[in-house]
């Protein structure tokens, strides 16, 4: 019995020595982090080493060039003073658009068989809508095509837009032959041919699911009928002007104003008149 036990024990020890041990491993519970601007962002990083009890922890940010976020136990600018670390998890406080990007957590364990492990975390900073800029004409003529535009260039993700007339929402048209079109992504409200009933106060609301929606101030648009009498008078006056100019040119042509002989006569050299002799000459000097 003792001889059997003495044989088993060396075999167990040999197997323990030959069994593979876990090298340094690095992971995160969120590869993509979305947070609203001015709030805190948590970039998680968890690791496990084979032997090394005190691995080196580094955080880097990828861009045109790789820059250090956390190195040799300290945060680097511009994160110094507004970032904290717990284990290997970093929290960025009061994030801005400049903080958005891809980050990499690196764990270096020189005593392990595999000395380096890493994981990536992408940070997206969300921006609520700003007050959109609205382009609304103050007046238009019946039958003309009119475009109303609404835009917010700064919201992330991009805002979607809703139009209102007299504080009532304008629903997207259901019929293909509708007189207007609404594009919620570009913010354009298009009238193919406006009518008197389209007069009213128009405003636009921008929303992107982050923060509160914002509405532009809005503006009143008046649709006016075409002044037929003014159009007729203008056309008649233009016709008269063309007729008078045409008749005048024809008369001048008949009278030879444009003939070569007339142009030749107009180029006759000018001969100055002969000078008259002086009427008065000094014949003697006057002396006192």
PDB file of C-alpha atoms in Angstrom:
ATOM      1  CA  UNK A   1       0.000   0.000   0.000  1.00  0.00           C
ATOM      2  CA  UNK A   2       2.796   2.390   0.846  1.00  0.00           C
ATOM      3  CA  UNK A   3       4.600   1.498  -2.360  1.00  0.00           C
ATOM      4  CA  UNK A   4       1.487   2.397  -4.452  1.00  0.00           C
ATOM      5  CA  UNK A   5       1.116   5.749  -2.751  1.00  0.00           C
ATOM      6  CA  UNK A   6       4.762   6.543  -3.264  1.00  0.00           C
ATOM      7  CA  UNK A   7       4.340   5.942  -6.981  1.00  0.00           C
ATOM      8  CA  UNK A   8       1.166   8.051  -7.385  1.00  0.00           C
ATOM      9  CA  UNK A   9       2.490  11.180  -5.627  1.00  0.00           C
ATOM     10  CA  UNK A  10       5.379  11.896  -8.049  1.00  0.00           C
ATOM     11  CA  UNK A  11       3.008  11.420 -10.992  1.00  0.00           C
ATOM     12  CA  UNK A  12       0.529  13.979  -9.577  1.00  0.00           C
ATOM     13  CA  UNK A  13       3.302  16.497  -8.990  1.00  0.00           C
ATOM     14  CA  UNK A  14       4.590  15.996 -12.502  1.00  0.00           C
ATOM     15  CA  UNK A  15       1.145  16.562 -13.982  1.00  0.00           C
ATOM     16  CA  UNK A  16       0.707  19.763 -11.971  1.00  0.00           C
ATOM     17  CA  UNK A  17       3.988  21.102 -13.247  1.00  0.00           C
ATOM     18  CA  UNK A  18       3.183  20.220 -16.842  1.00  0.00           C
ATOM     19  CA  UNK A  19      -0.418  21.555 -16.810  1.00  0.00           C
ATOM     20  CA  UNK A  20      -0.807  24.894 -18.691  1.00  0.00           C
ATOM     21  CA  UNK A  21      -1.391  27.954 -16.518  1.00  0.00           C
ATOM     22  CA  UNK A  22      -3.499  30.934 -17.569  1.00  0.00           C
ATOM     23  CA  UNK A  23      -1.428  33.805 -19.043  1.00  0.00           C
ATOM     24  CA  UNK A  24      -2.347  37.474 -18.629  1.00  0.00           C
ATOM     25  CA  UNK A  25      -5.866  38.092 -19.960  1.00  0.00           C
ATOM     26  CA  UNK A  26      -7.602  41.447 -20.447  1.00  0.00           C
ATOM     27  CA  UNK A  27     -11.300  42.090 -21.087  1.00  0.00           C
ATOM     28  CA  UNK A  28     -14.032  44.709 -20.806  1.00  0.00           C
ATOM     29  CA  UNK A  29     -17.737  44.468 -20.122  1.00  0.00           C
ATOM     30  CA  UNK A  30     -18.548  47.275 -22.604  1.00  0.00           C
ATOM     31  CA  UNK A  31     -16.653  47.677 -25.852  1.00  0.00           C
ATOM     32  CA  UNK A  32     -18.886  50.605 -26.886  1.00  0.00           C
ATOM     33  CA  UNK A  33     -19.762  53.349 -24.409  1.00  0.00           C
ATOM     34  CA  UNK A  34     -22.257  56.132 -25.159  1.00  0.00           C
ATOM     35  CA  UNK A  35     -22.622  59.009 -22.727  1.00  0.00           C
ATOM     36  CA  UNK A  36     -24.162  62.458 -22.891  1.00  0.00           C
ATOM     37  CA  UNK A  37     -21.858  65.446 -23.058  1.00  0.00           C
ATOM     38  CA  UNK A  38     -20.767  66.870 -19.663  1.00  0.00           C
ATOM     39  CA  UNK A  39     -21.481  63.566 -17.880  1.00  0.00           C
ATOM     40  CA  UNK A  40     -19.079  60.826 -16.687  1.00  0.00           C
ATOM     41  CA  UNK A  41     -17.908  57.951 -18.888  1.00  0.00           C
ATOM     42  CA  UNK A  42     -16.710  54.623 -17.425  1.00  0.00           C
ATOM     43  CA  UNK A  43     -14.173  52.728 -19.552  1.00  0.00           C
ATOM     44  CA  UNK A  44     -14.010  49.285 -17.982  1.00  0.00           C
ATOM     45  CA  UNK A  45     -10.906  47.104 -18.078  1.00  0.00           C
ATOM     46  CA  UNK A  46     -10.478  43.806 -16.166  1.00  0.00           C
ATOM     47  CA  UNK A  47      -7.393  41.604 -16.142  1.00  0.00           C
ATOM     48  CA  UNK A  48      -5.992  38.395 -14.703  1.00  0.00           C
ATOM     49  CA  UNK A  49      -2.313  37.482 -14.580  1.00  0.00           C
ATOM     50  CA  UNK A  50      -0.516  34.161 -14.447  1.00  0.00           C
ATOM     51  CA  UNK A  51       2.163  35.011 -11.874  1.00  0.00           C
ATOM     52  CA  UNK A  52       2.886  38.731 -11.844  1.00  0.00           C
ATOM     53  CA  UNK A  53       1.097  40.322  -8.850  1.00  0.00           C
ATOM     54  CA  UNK A  54       1.744  43.917  -9.934  1.00  0.00           C
ATOM     55  CA  UNK A  55       1.357  44.278 -13.693  1.00  0.00           C
ATOM     56  CA  UNK A  56       1.834  47.606 -15.449  1.00  0.00           C
ATOM     57  CA  UNK A  57      -1.420  49.330 -16.453  1.00  0.00           C
ATOM     58  CA  UNK A  58      -1.567  51.744 -19.395  1.00  0.00           C
ATOM     59  CA  UNK A  59      -4.402  53.480 -21.206  1.00  0.00           C
ATOM     60  CA  UNK A  60      -3.935  54.962 -24.684  1.00  0.00           C
ATOM     61  CA  UNK A  61      -6.160  56.818 -27.113  1.00  0.00           C
ATOM     62  CA  UNK A  62      -6.010  56.146 -30.827  1.00  0.00           C
ATOM     63  CA  UNK A  63      -6.131  59.000 -33.315  1.00  0.00           C
ATOM     64  CA  UNK A  64      -3.828  60.285 -36.001  1.00  0.00           C
ATOM     65  CA  UNK A  65      -1.209  59.435 -33.408  1.00  0.00           C
ATOM     66  CA  UNK A  66      -1.493  57.235 -30.316  1.00  0.00           C
ATOM     67  CA  UNK A  67      -1.437  59.345 -27.143  1.00  0.00           C
ATOM     68  CA  UNK A  68      -1.146  58.310 -23.501  1.00  0.00           C
ATOM     69  CA  UNK A  69      -4.114  58.671 -21.174  1.00  0.00           C
ATOM     70  CA  UNK A  70      -2.683  56.828 -18.171  1.00  0.00           C
ATOM     71  CA  UNK A  71       1.033  56.009 -17.956  1.00  0.00           C
ATOM     72  CA  UNK A  72       3.405  55.108 -15.114  1.00  0.00           C
ATOM     73  CA  UNK A  73       0.688  55.535 -12.510  1.00  0.00           C
ATOM     74  CA  UNK A  74      -0.428  59.028 -13.614  1.00  0.00           C
ATOM     75  CA  UNK A  75      -2.987  60.568 -15.970  1.00  0.00           C
ATOM     76  CA  UNK A  76      -1.587  62.699 -18.750  1.00  0.00           C
ATOM     77  CA  UNK A  77      -2.976  65.961 -20.116  1.00  0.00           C
ATOM     78  CA  UNK A  78      -5.735  66.698 -20.903  1.00  0.00           C
ATOM     79  CA  UNK A  79      -7.115  63.988 -18.573  1.00  0.00           C
ATOM     80  CA  UNK A  80      -5.071  64.974 -15.541  1.00  0.00           C
ATOM     81  CA  UNK A  81      -7.363  66.269 -12.802  1.00  0.00           C
ATOM     82  CA  UNK A  82     -10.621  65.011 -14.376  1.00  0.00           C
ATOM     83  CA  UNK A  83     -10.100  61.238 -14.544  1.00  0.00           C
ATOM     84  CA  UNK A  84      -9.858  58.489 -11.911  1.00  0.00           C
ATOM     85  CA  UNK A  85      -8.820  54.825 -12.006  1.00  0.00           C
ATOM     86  CA  UNK A  86     -10.085  51.842 -10.004  1.00  0.00           C
ATOM     87  CA  UNK A  87      -8.053  48.721 -10.689  1.00  0.00           C
ATOM     88  CA  UNK A  88      -7.679  49.191 -14.421  1.00  0.00           C
ATOM     89  CA  UNK A  89     -11.092  50.793 -15.020  1.00  0.00           C
ATOM     90  CA  UNK A  90     -10.936  54.486 -15.908  1.00  0.00           C
ATOM     91  CA  UNK A  91     -13.681  57.050 -15.341  1.00  0.00           C
ATOM     92  CA  UNK A  92     -13.593  60.266 -17.381  1.00  0.00           C
ATOM     93  CA  UNK A  93     -15.479  63.108 -15.721  1.00  0.00           C
ATOM     94  CA  UNK A  94     -17.416  65.824 -17.569  1.00  0.00           C
ATOM     95  CA  UNK A  95     -16.679  64.458 -21.035  1.00  0.00           C
ATOM     96  CA  UNK A  96     -16.610  66.679 -24.115  1.00  0.00           C
ATOM     97  CA  UNK A  97     -16.589  66.006 -27.851  1.00  0.00           C
ATOM     98  CA  UNK A  98     -12.791  65.954 -27.752  1.00  0.00           C
ATOM     99  CA  UNK A  99     -12.956  62.847 -25.523  1.00  0.00           C
ATOM    100  CA  UNK A 100     -14.809  60.796 -28.147  1.00  0.00           C
ATOM    101  CA  UNK A 101     -12.743  58.100 -29.830  1.00  0.00           C
ATOM    102  CA  UNK A 102     -11.160  54.666 -29.406  1.00  0.00           C
ATOM    103  CA  UNK A 103      -9.252  53.811 -26.237  1.00  0.00           C
ATOM    104  CA  UNK A 104      -6.988  50.858 -25.510  1.00  0.00           C
ATOM    105  CA  UNK A 105      -6.274  49.281 -22.122  1.00  0.00           C
ATOM    106  CA  UNK A 106      -2.902  47.502 -22.004  1.00  0.00           C
ATOM    107  CA  UNK A 107      -1.751  45.202 -19.190  1.00  0.00           C
ATOM    108  CA  UNK A 108       1.946  44.273 -19.141  1.00  0.00           C
ATOM    109  CA  UNK A 109       3.042  41.357 -16.905  1.00  0.00           C
ATOM    110  CA  UNK A 110       6.768  40.664 -17.442  1.00  0.00           C
ATOM    111  CA  UNK A 111       6.724  37.609 -15.140  1.00  0.00           C
ATOM    112  CA  UNK A 112       3.998  35.828 -17.132  1.00  0.00           C
ATOM    113  CA  UNK A 113       4.586  33.515 -20.078  1.00  0.00           C
ATOM    114  CA  UNK A 114       2.489  35.863 -22.218  1.00  0.00           C
ATOM    115  CA  UNK A 115       3.526  39.296 -21.040  1.00  0.00           C
ATOM    116  CA  UNK A 116       1.005  41.602 -22.754  1.00  0.00           C
ATOM    117  CA  UNK A 117      -2.782  41.727 -23.027  1.00  0.00           C
ATOM    118  CA  UNK A 118      -5.112  44.472 -24.261  1.00  0.00           C
ATOM    119  CA  UNK A 119      -8.724  45.390 -24.967  1.00  0.00           C
ATOM    120  CA  UNK A 120     -10.384  48.278 -26.824  1.00  0.00           C
ATOM    121  CA  UNK A 121     -13.234  50.566 -25.765  1.00  0.00           C
ATOM    122  CA  UNK A 122     -14.928  53.089 -28.101  1.00  0.00           C
ATOM    123  CA  UNK A 123     -16.418  56.202 -26.517  1.00  0.00           C
ATOM    124  CA  UNK A 124     -19.186  58.123 -28.267  1.00  0.00           C
ATOM    125  CA  UNK A 125     -20.168  61.468 -26.745  1.00  0.00           C
ATOM    126  CA  UNK A 126     -23.821  62.364 -27.367  1.00  0.00           C
ATOM    127  CA  UNK A 127     -24.924  65.970 -27.854  1.00  0.00           C
ATOM    128  CA  UNK A 128     -28.567  67.030 -27.360  1.00  0.00           C
ATOM    129  CA  UNK A 129     -30.200  69.237 -30.002  1.00  0.00           C
ATOM    130  CA  UNK A 130     -29.470  72.934 -30.170  1.00  0.00           C
ATOM    131  CA  UNK A 131     -32.085  75.420 -31.306  1.00  0.00           C
ATOM    132  CA  UNK A 132     -32.304  74.709 -35.055  1.00  0.00           C
ATOM    133  CA  UNK A 133     -31.965  77.406 -37.682  1.00  0.00           C
ATOM    134  CA  UNK A 134     -35.117  77.808 -39.784  1.00  0.00           C
ATOM    135  CA  UNK A 135     -35.462  79.336 -43.252  1.00  0.00           C
ATOM    136  CA  UNK A 136     -39.084  80.355 -43.748  1.00  0.00           C
ATOM    137  CA  UNK A 137     -40.089  82.870 -46.447  1.00  0.00           C
ATOM    138  CA  UNK A 138     -42.322  85.669 -45.256  1.00  0.00           C
ATOM    139  CA  UNK A 139     -44.399  85.674 -48.447  1.00  0.00           C
ATOM    140  CA  UNK A 140     -44.977  83.656 -51.606  1.00  0.00           C
ATOM    141  CA  UNK A 141     -47.251  83.751 -54.641  1.00  0.00           C
ATOM    142  CA  UNK A 142     -49.979  81.177 -55.162  1.00  0.00           C
ATOM    143  CA  UNK A 143     -48.928  78.350 -57.430  1.00  0.00           C
ATOM    144  CA  UNK A 144     -45.220  78.760 -56.789  1.00  0.00           C
ATOM    145  CA  UNK A 145     -42.919  76.104 -55.307  1.00  0.00           C
ATOM    146  CA  UNK A 146     -41.720  76.921 -51.777  1.00  0.00           C
ATOM    147  CA  UNK A 147     -39.081  75.238 -49.579  1.00  0.00           C
ATOM    148  CA  UNK A 148     -38.907  75.642 -45.798  1.00  0.00           C
ATOM    149  CA  UNK A 149     -35.636  74.445 -44.230  1.00  0.00           C
ATOM    150  CA  UNK A 150     -34.706  73.428 -40.679  1.00  0.00           C
ATOM    151  CA  UNK A 151     -31.201  72.377 -39.564  1.00  0.00           C
ATOM    152  CA  UNK A 152     -29.140  71.637 -36.454  1.00  0.00           C
ATOM    153  CA  UNK A 153     -25.480  70.961 -37.287  1.00  0.00           C
ATOM    154  CA  UNK A 154     -24.232  70.102 -33.790  1.00  0.00           C
ATOM    155  CA  UNK A 155     -26.471  67.361 -32.402  1.00  0.00           C
ATOM    156  CA  UNK A 156     -25.067  63.801 -32.057  1.00  0.00           C
ATOM    157  CA  UNK A 157     -26.632  61.604 -33.252  1.00  0.00           C
ATOM    158  CA  UNK A 158     -28.081  63.774 -36.053  1.00  0.00           C
ATOM    159  CA  UNK A 159     -31.475  65.210 -35.213  1.00  0.00           C
ATOM    160  CA  UNK A 160     -34.751  64.412 -36.915  1.00  0.00           C
ATOM    161  CA  UNK A 161     -37.172  67.241 -37.661  1.00  0.00           C
ATOM    162  CA  UNK A 162     -40.891  67.857 -37.351  1.00  0.00           C
ATOM    163  CA  UNK A 163     -42.767  70.847 -38.793  1.00  0.00           C
ATOM    164  CA  UNK A 164     -45.683  72.696 -37.201  1.00  0.00           C
ATOM    165  CA  UNK A 165     -48.253  75.070 -38.652  1.00  0.00           C
ATOM    166  CA  UNK A 166     -50.047  77.292 -36.176  1.00  0.00           C
ATOM    167  CA  UNK A 167     -48.707  75.038 -33.373  1.00  0.00           C
ATOM    168  CA  UNK A 168     -50.239  71.923 -34.982  1.00  0.00           C
ATOM    169  CA  UNK A 169     -47.944  69.133 -36.285  1.00  0.00           C
ATOM    170  CA  UNK A 170     -47.730  68.660 -40.037  1.00  0.00           C
ATOM    171  CA  UNK A 171     -48.031  64.932 -40.683  1.00  0.00           C
ATOM    172  CA  UNK A 172     -46.122  63.327 -43.571  1.00  0.00           C
ATOM    173  CA  UNK A 173     -48.464  63.022 -46.571  1.00  0.00           C
ATOM    174  CA  UNK A 174     -50.031  59.618 -47.179  1.00  0.00           C
ATOM    175  CA  UNK A 175     -50.935  60.197 -50.830  1.00  0.00           C
ATOM    176  CA  UNK A 176     -48.428  60.297 -53.659  1.00  0.00           C
ATOM    177  CA  UNK A 177     -50.168  63.281 -55.248  1.00  0.00           C
ATOM    178  CA  UNK A 178     -50.018  65.412 -52.077  1.00  0.00           C
ATOM    179  CA  UNK A 179     -49.215  69.102 -52.506  1.00  0.00           C
ATOM    180  CA  UNK A 180     -46.361  68.992 -49.975  1.00  0.00           C
ATOM    181  CA  UNK A 181     -43.493  66.741 -48.846  1.00  0.00           C
ATOM    182  CA  UNK A 182     -41.789  66.435 -45.442  1.00  0.00           C
ATOM    183  CA  UNK A 183     -38.267  65.015 -45.043  1.00  0.00           C
ATOM    184  CA  UNK A 184     -37.642  64.361 -41.354  1.00  0.00           C
ATOM    185  CA  UNK A 185     -33.920  63.712 -41.935  1.00  0.00           C
ATOM    186  CA  UNK A 186     -33.015  66.789 -43.982  1.00  0.00           C
ATOM    187  CA  UNK A 187     -35.576  69.065 -42.305  1.00  0.00           C
ATOM    188  CA  UNK A 188     -37.069  70.270 -45.606  1.00  0.00           C
ATOM    189  CA  UNK A 189     -40.770  71.038 -45.958  1.00  0.00           C
ATOM    190  CA  UNK A 190     -41.543  71.359 -49.668  1.00  0.00           C
ATOM    191  CA  UNK A 191     -44.702  72.801 -51.201  1.00  0.00           C
ATOM    192  CA  UNK A 192     -45.073  71.895 -54.851  1.00  0.00           C
ATOM    193  CA  UNK A 193     -47.578  74.710 -55.448  1.00  0.00           C
ATOM    194  CA  UNK A 194     -48.673  76.821 -52.496  1.00  0.00           C
ATOM    195  CA  UNK A 195     -52.257  77.951 -52.056  1.00  0.00           C
ATOM    196  CA  UNK A 196     -53.923  80.620 -49.933  1.00  0.00           C
ATOM    197  CA  UNK A 197     -54.723  77.993 -47.293  1.00  0.00           C
ATOM    198  CA  UNK A 198     -50.999  77.417 -46.743  1.00  0.00           C
ATOM    199  CA  UNK A 199     -50.633  80.814 -45.059  1.00  0.00           C
ATOM    200  CA  UNK A 200     -49.788  80.525 -41.360  1.00  0.00           C
ATOM    201  CA  UNK A 201     -47.119  80.488 -38.663  1.00  0.00           C
ATOM    202  CA  UNK A 202     -44.514  77.762 -39.261  1.00  0.00           C
ATOM    203  CA  UNK A 203     -41.966  76.353 -36.795  1.00  0.00           C
ATOM    204  CA  UNK A 204     -39.676  73.318 -36.605  1.00  0.00           C
ATOM    205  CA  UNK A 205     -38.754  70.920 -33.776  1.00  0.00           C
ATOM    206  CA  UNK A 206     -35.387  69.089 -33.626  1.00  0.00           C
ATOM    207  CA  UNK A 207     -34.971  65.906 -31.573  1.00  0.00           C
ATOM    208  CA  UNK A 208     -32.382  63.108 -31.359  1.00  0.00           C
ATOM    209  CA  UNK A 209     -33.333  61.184 -28.206  1.00  0.00           C
ATOM    210  CA  UNK A 210     -30.661  62.964 -26.134  1.00  0.00           C
ATOM    211  CA  UNK A 211     -31.773  65.749 -23.823  1.00  0.00           C
ATOM    212  CA  UNK A 212     -34.759  67.956 -24.551  1.00  0.00           C
ATOM    213  CA  UNK A 213     -36.013  68.672 -28.083  1.00  0.00           C
ATOM    214  CA  UNK A 214     -35.506  72.232 -29.310  1.00  0.00           C
ATOM    215  CA  UNK A 215     -37.783  74.353 -31.515  1.00  0.00           C
ATOM    216  CA  UNK A 216     -36.897  77.334 -33.673  1.00  0.00           C
ATOM    217  CA  UNK A 217     -38.673  80.640 -33.148  1.00  0.00           C
ATOM    218  CA  UNK A 218     -40.830  80.216 -36.232  1.00  0.00           C
ATOM    219  CA  UNK A 219     -42.189  82.729 -38.716  1.00  0.00           C
ATOM    220  CA  UNK A 220     -45.442  83.684 -40.425  1.00  0.00           C
ATOM    221  CA  UNK A 221     -45.689  82.932 -44.140  1.00  0.00           C
ATOM    222  CA  UNK A 222     -48.310  84.753 -46.217  1.00  0.00           C
ATOM    223  CA  UNK A 223     -49.502  83.379 -49.556  1.00  0.00           C
ATOM    224  CA  UNK A 224     -50.677  86.101 -51.926  1.00  0.00           C
ATOM    225  CA  UNK A 225     -52.614  85.896 -55.194  1.00  0.00           C
ATOM    226  CA  UNK A 226     -50.917  86.969 -58.411  1.00  0.00           C
ATOM    227  CA  UNK A 227     -51.761  90.612 -59.353  1.00  0.00           C
ATOM    228  CA  UNK A 228     -53.058  89.914 -62.849  1.00  0.00           C
ATOM    229  CA  UNK A 229     -53.619  93.581 -63.683  1.00  0.00           C
ATOM    230  CA  UNK A 230     -50.027  94.494 -62.777  1.00  0.00           C
ATOM    231  CA  UNK A 231     -48.713  91.658 -64.931  1.00  0.00           C
ATOM    232  CA  UNK A 232     -50.839  92.747 -67.905  1.00  0.00           C
ATOM    233  CA  UNK A 233     -49.735  96.376 -67.577  1.00  0.00           C
ATOM    234  CA  UNK A 234     -46.075  95.365 -67.384  1.00  0.00           C
ATOM    235  CA  UNK A 235     -46.382  93.219 -70.510  1.00  0.00           C
ATOM    236  CA  UNK A 236     -48.154  95.986 -72.432  1.00  0.00           C
ATOM    237  CA  UNK A 237     -45.499  98.553 -71.471  1.00  0.00           C
ATOM    238  CA  UNK A 238     -42.699  96.238 -72.564  1.00  0.00           C
ATOM    239  CA  UNK A 239     -44.430  95.594 -75.875  1.00  0.00           C
ATOM    240  CA  UNK A 240     -44.827  99.334 -76.497  1.00  0.00           C
ATOM    241  CA  UNK A 241     -41.164  99.963 -75.729  1.00  0.00           C
ATOM    242  CA  UNK A 242     -40.103  97.256 -78.169  1.00  0.00           C
ATOM    243  CA  UNK A 243     -42.509  98.586 -80.823  1.00  0.00           C
ATOM    244  CA  UNK A 244     -41.298 102.188 -80.498  1.00  0.00           C
ATOM    245  CA  UNK A 245     -37.644 101.158 -80.669  1.00  0.00           C
ATOM    246  CA  UNK A 246     -38.325  98.986 -83.715  1.00  0.00           C
ATOM    247  CA  UNK A 247     -40.239 101.719 -85.563  1.00  0.00           C
ATOM    248  CA  UNK A 248     -37.576 104.315 -84.757  1.00  0.00           C
ATOM    249  CA  UNK A 249     -34.818 102.071 -86.070  1.00  0.00           C
ATOM    250  CA  UNK A 250     -36.799 101.382 -89.259  1.00  0.00           C
ATOM    251  CA  UNK A 251     -37.318 105.111 -89.962  1.00  0.00           C
ATOM    252  CA  UNK A 252     -33.661 105.865 -89.421  1.00  0.00           C
ATOM    253  CA  UNK A 253     -32.724 103.086 -91.805  1.00  0.00           C
ATOM    254  CA  UNK A 254     -35.104 104.386 -94.504  1.00  0.00           C
ATOM    255  CA  UNK A 255     -33.634 107.890 -94.192  1.00  0.00           C
ATOM    256  CA  UNK A 256     -30.183 106.473 -94.820  1.00  0.00           C
ATOM    257  CA  UNK A 257     -28.860 107.081 -91.342  1.00  0.00           C
ATOM    258  CA  UNK A 258     -27.059 103.754 -91.399  1.00  0.00           C
ATOM    259  CA  UNK A 259     -25.815 104.054 -95.052  1.00  0.00           C
ATOM    260  CA  UNK A 260     -22.050 104.275 -95.849  1.00  0.00           C
ATOM    261  CA  UNK A 261     -22.516 107.725 -97.467  1.00  0.00           C
ATOM    262  CA  UNK A 262     -23.996 109.089 -94.269  1.00  0.00           C
ATOM    263  CA  UNK A 263     -21.164 107.666 -92.207  1.00  0.00           C
ATOM    264  CA  UNK A 264     -18.654 109.156 -94.712  1.00  0.00           C
ATOM    265  CA  UNK A 265     -20.148 112.627 -94.451  1.00  0.00           C
ATOM    266  CA  UNK A 266     -19.912 112.462 -90.742  1.00  0.00           C
ATOM    267  CA  UNK A 267     -16.133 111.894 -91.023  1.00  0.00           C
ATOM    268  CA  UNK A 268     -15.292 115.062 -93.123  1.00  0.00           C
ATOM    269  CA  UNK A 269     -12.162 116.729 -91.805  1.00  0.00           C
ATOM    270  CA  UNK A 270     -12.718 119.869 -89.850  1.00  0.00           C
ATOM    271  CA  UNK A 271     -11.046 123.022 -91.275  1.00  0.00           C
ATOM    272  CA  UNK A 272     -10.657 125.865 -88.810  1.00  0.00           C
ATOM    273  CA  UNK A 273     -11.618 129.408 -90.019  1.00  0.00           C
ATOM    274  CA  UNK A 274      -8.771 131.761 -91.083  1.00  0.00           C
ATOM    275  CA  UNK A 275      -7.408 133.969 -88.395  1.00  0.00           C
ATOM    276  CA  UNK A 276      -8.250 137.667 -88.633  1.00  0.00           C
ATOM    277  CA  UNK A 277      -5.423 140.257 -88.362  1.00  0.00           C
ATOM    278  CA  UNK A 278      -5.094 141.876 -85.005  1.00  0.00           C
ATOM    279  CA  UNK A 279      -7.482 144.785 -84.656  1.00  0.00           C
ATOM    280  CA  UNK A 280      -5.225 146.735 -82.380  1.00  0.00           C
ATOM    281  CA  UNK A 281      -1.517 147.305 -82.485  1.00  0.00           C
ATOM    282  CA  UNK A 282       0.648 149.425 -80.215  1.00  0.00           C
ATOM    283  CA  UNK A 283       2.003 152.290 -82.335  1.00  0.00           C
ATOM    284  CA  UNK A 284       3.643 154.124 -79.528  1.00  0.00           C
ATOM    285  CA  UNK A 285       4.396 153.850 -75.891  1.00  0.00           C
ATOM    286  CA  UNK A 286       2.538 155.779 -73.323  1.00  0.00           C
ATOM    287  CA  UNK A 287       4.641 157.233 -70.624  1.00  0.00           C
ATOM    288  CA  UNK A 288       3.795 159.554 -67.836  1.00  0.00           C
TER     289      UNK A 288
END
